[in-house]
């Protein structure tokens, strides 16, 4: 299996001791979801907008290839089972993301995922 990073950021996976397992360079042509916003009204002087998000321009699925994307891109493509979203983010003392410890699939509820894993409920 191979992994392609479709985010603009370097993605680094680390173990529980913060040792680097693997790093993927950011994409020069990242997958993006755009939003169209329309003003609806104001709530106590604050604009209330409606938002519709577009679908990202993604490569076609390729057997044996995973694509790293943002959670927003993954959510815009629930039919895709090849999209990995960085999870268990590791931050430095200033709150800047320095890596992740895992990837998640957001293609379907855990009990429906084709990979047959038993889900673990976590609080975010």
PDB file of C-alpha atoms in Angstrom:
ATOM      1  CA  UNK A   1       0.000   0.000   0.000  1.00  0.00           C
ATOM      2  CA  UNK A   2       1.192   3.511  -0.683  1.00  0.00           C
ATOM      3  CA  UNK A   3       0.142   6.851   0.809  1.00  0.00           C
ATOM      4  CA  UNK A   4      -0.135  10.196  -0.999  1.00  0.00           C
ATOM      5  CA  UNK A   5      -0.438  13.456   0.943  1.00  0.00           C
ATOM      6  CA  UNK A   6      -3.066  15.766  -0.583  1.00  0.00           C
ATOM      7  CA  UNK A   7      -2.799  18.435   2.146  1.00  0.00           C
ATOM      8  CA  UNK A   8      -0.638  21.558   1.844  1.00  0.00           C
ATOM      9  CA  UNK A   9       1.132  20.595   5.086  1.00  0.00           C
ATOM     10  CA  UNK A  10       3.868  18.147   5.881  1.00  0.00           C
ATOM     11  CA  UNK A  11       2.258  15.206   7.710  1.00  0.00           C
ATOM     12  CA  UNK A  12       4.391  13.458  10.322  1.00  0.00           C
ATOM     13  CA  UNK A  13       3.278  10.379  12.232  1.00  0.00           C
ATOM     14  CA  UNK A  14       4.930   9.794  15.604  1.00  0.00           C
ATOM     15  CA  UNK A  15       4.771   6.993  18.156  1.00  0.00           C
ATOM     16  CA  UNK A  16       3.798   7.309  21.835  1.00  0.00           C
ATOM     17  CA  UNK A  17       7.337   8.566  22.613  1.00  0.00           C
ATOM     18  CA  UNK A  18       7.166  11.271  19.908  1.00  0.00           C
ATOM     19  CA  UNK A  19       9.629   9.383  17.700  1.00  0.00           C
ATOM     20  CA  UNK A  20       8.995   9.961  14.003  1.00  0.00           C
ATOM     21  CA  UNK A  21       7.582   6.917  12.230  1.00  0.00           C
ATOM     22  CA  UNK A  22       7.035   8.489   8.813  1.00  0.00           C
ATOM     23  CA  UNK A  23       6.754  11.928   7.160  1.00  0.00           C
ATOM     24  CA  UNK A  24       5.016  12.925   3.923  1.00  0.00           C
ATOM     25  CA  UNK A  25       5.742  16.285   2.283  1.00  0.00           C
ATOM     26  CA  UNK A  26       2.861  18.693   1.638  1.00  0.00           C
ATOM     27  CA  UNK A  27       1.261  18.689  -1.803  1.00  0.00           C
ATOM     28  CA  UNK A  28       1.967  21.573  -4.191  1.00  0.00           C
ATOM     29  CA  UNK A  29      -1.625  21.081  -5.470  1.00  0.00           C
ATOM     30  CA  UNK A  30      -3.654  20.235  -2.335  1.00  0.00           C
ATOM     31  CA  UNK A  31      -7.260  19.031  -2.287  1.00  0.00           C
ATOM     32  CA  UNK A  32      -9.478  21.905  -1.154  1.00  0.00           C
ATOM     33  CA  UNK A  33     -13.146  22.407  -0.376  1.00  0.00           C
ATOM     34  CA  UNK A  34     -14.499  25.873  -1.086  1.00  0.00           C
ATOM     35  CA  UNK A  35     -17.486  27.520   0.531  1.00  0.00           C
ATOM     36  CA  UNK A  36     -20.178  29.737  -0.933  1.00  0.00           C
ATOM     37  CA  UNK A  37     -21.728  31.948   1.740  1.00  0.00           C
ATOM     38  CA  UNK A  38     -24.968  33.924   1.637  1.00  0.00           C
ATOM     39  CA  UNK A  39     -26.015  36.514   4.214  1.00  0.00           C
ATOM     40  CA  UNK A  40     -29.339  35.527   5.832  1.00  0.00           C
ATOM     41  CA  UNK A  41     -29.899  38.022   8.623  1.00  0.00           C
ATOM     42  CA  UNK A  42     -28.282  39.406  11.733  1.00  0.00           C
ATOM     43  CA  UNK A  43     -28.506  38.039  15.252  1.00  0.00           C
ATOM     44  CA  UNK A  44     -27.876  40.767  17.810  1.00  0.00           C
ATOM     45  CA  UNK A  45     -25.827  42.666  15.246  1.00  0.00           C
ATOM     46  CA  UNK A  46     -23.789  39.607  14.182  1.00  0.00           C
ATOM     47  CA  UNK A  47     -24.113  38.360  10.591  1.00  0.00           C
ATOM     48  CA  UNK A  48     -25.763  34.957  10.186  1.00  0.00           C
ATOM     49  CA  UNK A  49     -24.683  33.218   6.995  1.00  0.00           C
ATOM     50  CA  UNK A  50     -25.742  30.088   5.147  1.00  0.00           C
ATOM     51  CA  UNK A  51     -22.849  28.067   3.782  1.00  0.00           C
ATOM     52  CA  UNK A  52     -22.682  25.473   1.048  1.00  0.00           C
ATOM     53  CA  UNK A  53     -19.428  23.614   0.546  1.00  0.00           C
ATOM     54  CA  UNK A  54     -18.162  22.294  -2.741  1.00  0.00           C
ATOM     55  CA  UNK A  55     -16.585  18.924  -3.381  1.00  0.00           C
ATOM     56  CA  UNK A  56     -12.811  18.770  -3.648  1.00  0.00           C
ATOM     57  CA  UNK A  57     -10.947  17.903  -6.814  1.00  0.00           C
ATOM     58  CA  UNK A  58      -9.531  14.473  -5.921  1.00  0.00           C
ATOM     59  CA  UNK A  59      -7.681  11.893  -7.965  1.00  0.00           C
ATOM     60  CA  UNK A  60      -9.697   8.813  -8.870  1.00  0.00           C
ATOM     61  CA  UNK A  61      -9.368   5.921  -6.411  1.00  0.00           C
ATOM     62  CA  UNK A  62      -6.411   3.635  -7.136  1.00  0.00           C
ATOM     63  CA  UNK A  63      -6.240   0.152  -5.691  1.00  0.00           C
ATOM     64  CA  UNK A  64      -3.585  -0.005  -2.982  1.00  0.00           C
ATOM     65  CA  UNK A  65      -3.294   3.796  -2.600  1.00  0.00           C
ATOM     66  CA  UNK A  66      -4.458   5.883   0.370  1.00  0.00           C
ATOM     67  CA  UNK A  67      -4.806   9.679   0.225  1.00  0.00           C
ATOM     68  CA  UNK A  68      -4.168  11.929   3.249  1.00  0.00           C
ATOM     69  CA  UNK A  69      -6.723  14.766   3.323  1.00  0.00           C
ATOM     70  CA  UNK A  70      -8.210  17.212   5.823  1.00  0.00           C
ATOM     71  CA  UNK A  71     -11.336  16.293   7.764  1.00  0.00           C
ATOM     72  CA  UNK A  72     -13.261  18.896   5.724  1.00  0.00           C
ATOM     73  CA  UNK A  73     -12.276  17.229   2.444  1.00  0.00           C
ATOM     74  CA  UNK A  74     -13.054  13.779   3.804  1.00  0.00           C
ATOM     75  CA  UNK A  75     -16.483  14.929   5.023  1.00  0.00           C
ATOM     76  CA  UNK A  76     -17.276  16.286   1.559  1.00  0.00           C
ATOM     77  CA  UNK A  77     -16.632  12.812   0.091  1.00  0.00           C
ATOM     78  CA  UNK A  78     -18.383  10.231   2.313  1.00  0.00           C
ATOM     79  CA  UNK A  79     -18.428   7.745  -0.569  1.00  0.00           C
ATOM     80  CA  UNK A  80     -14.623   7.522  -0.622  1.00  0.00           C
ATOM     81  CA  UNK A  81     -13.046   4.725   1.419  1.00  0.00           C
ATOM     82  CA  UNK A  82      -9.447   5.662   0.599  1.00  0.00           C
ATOM     83  CA  UNK A  83      -9.181   8.985   2.463  1.00  0.00           C
ATOM     84  CA  UNK A  84      -7.048   9.181   5.604  1.00  0.00           C
ATOM     85  CA  UNK A  85      -7.448  12.033   8.092  1.00  0.00           C
ATOM     86  CA  UNK A  86      -4.657  12.746  10.600  1.00  0.00           C
ATOM     87  CA  UNK A  87      -5.840  12.004  14.146  1.00  0.00           C
ATOM     88  CA  UNK A  88      -4.513  12.065  17.705  1.00  0.00           C
ATOM     89  CA  UNK A  89      -2.701  15.307  16.922  1.00  0.00           C
ATOM     90  CA  UNK A  90       0.541  16.088  18.758  1.00  0.00           C
ATOM     91  CA  UNK A  91       1.078  19.764  19.620  1.00  0.00           C
ATOM     92  CA  UNK A  92       4.065  21.680  20.910  1.00  0.00           C
ATOM     93  CA  UNK A  93       3.965  23.957  23.963  1.00  0.00           C
ATOM     94  CA  UNK A  94       2.536  26.793  21.813  1.00  0.00           C
ATOM     95  CA  UNK A  95      -0.314  24.627  20.521  1.00  0.00           C
ATOM     96  CA  UNK A  96       1.157  24.188  17.036  1.00  0.00           C
ATOM     97  CA  UNK A  97       0.488  20.779  15.488  1.00  0.00           C
ATOM     98  CA  UNK A  98       3.787  18.919  15.066  1.00  0.00           C
ATOM     99  CA  UNK A  99       2.451  15.500  14.082  1.00  0.00           C
ATOM    100  CA  UNK A 100      -0.200  12.877  14.607  1.00  0.00           C
ATOM    101  CA  UNK A 101      -0.270   9.393  16.085  1.00  0.00           C
ATOM    102  CA  UNK A 102      -2.823   7.833  13.756  1.00  0.00           C
ATOM    103  CA  UNK A 103      -5.161   8.261  10.820  1.00  0.00           C
ATOM    104  CA  UNK A 104      -8.942   7.879  10.800  1.00  0.00           C
ATOM    105  CA  UNK A 105     -11.392   6.886   8.098  1.00  0.00           C
ATOM    106  CA  UNK A 106     -14.530   9.002   8.065  1.00  0.00           C
ATOM    107  CA  UNK A 107     -16.202   7.161   5.174  1.00  0.00           C
ATOM    108  CA  UNK A 108     -18.997   5.686   7.294  1.00  0.00           C
ATOM    109  CA  UNK A 109     -19.979   4.979  10.871  1.00  0.00           C
ATOM    110  CA  UNK A 110     -17.445   2.617  12.425  1.00  0.00           C
ATOM    111  CA  UNK A 111     -19.859  -0.312  12.442  1.00  0.00           C
ATOM    112  CA  UNK A 112     -20.332   0.050   8.661  1.00  0.00           C
ATOM    113  CA  UNK A 113     -16.681   0.412   7.659  1.00  0.00           C
ATOM    114  CA  UNK A 114     -15.588  -2.318   5.296  1.00  0.00           C
ATOM    115  CA  UNK A 115     -12.407  -2.974   7.254  1.00  0.00           C
ATOM    116  CA  UNK A 116     -14.250  -4.841  10.009  1.00  0.00           C
ATOM    117  CA  UNK A 117     -12.595  -3.171  12.999  1.00  0.00           C
ATOM    118  CA  UNK A 118     -14.493  -2.773  16.233  1.00  0.00           C
ATOM    119  CA  UNK A 119     -14.851   0.870  17.105  1.00  0.00           C
ATOM    120  CA  UNK A 120     -13.541   2.569  20.179  1.00  0.00           C
ATOM    121  CA  UNK A 121     -15.629   5.481  21.399  1.00  0.00           C
ATOM    122  CA  UNK A 122     -13.463   8.497  22.214  1.00  0.00           C
ATOM    123  CA  UNK A 123     -14.245  12.005  23.365  1.00  0.00           C
ATOM    124  CA  UNK A 124     -12.713  14.798  21.301  1.00  0.00           C
TER     125      UNK A 124
END
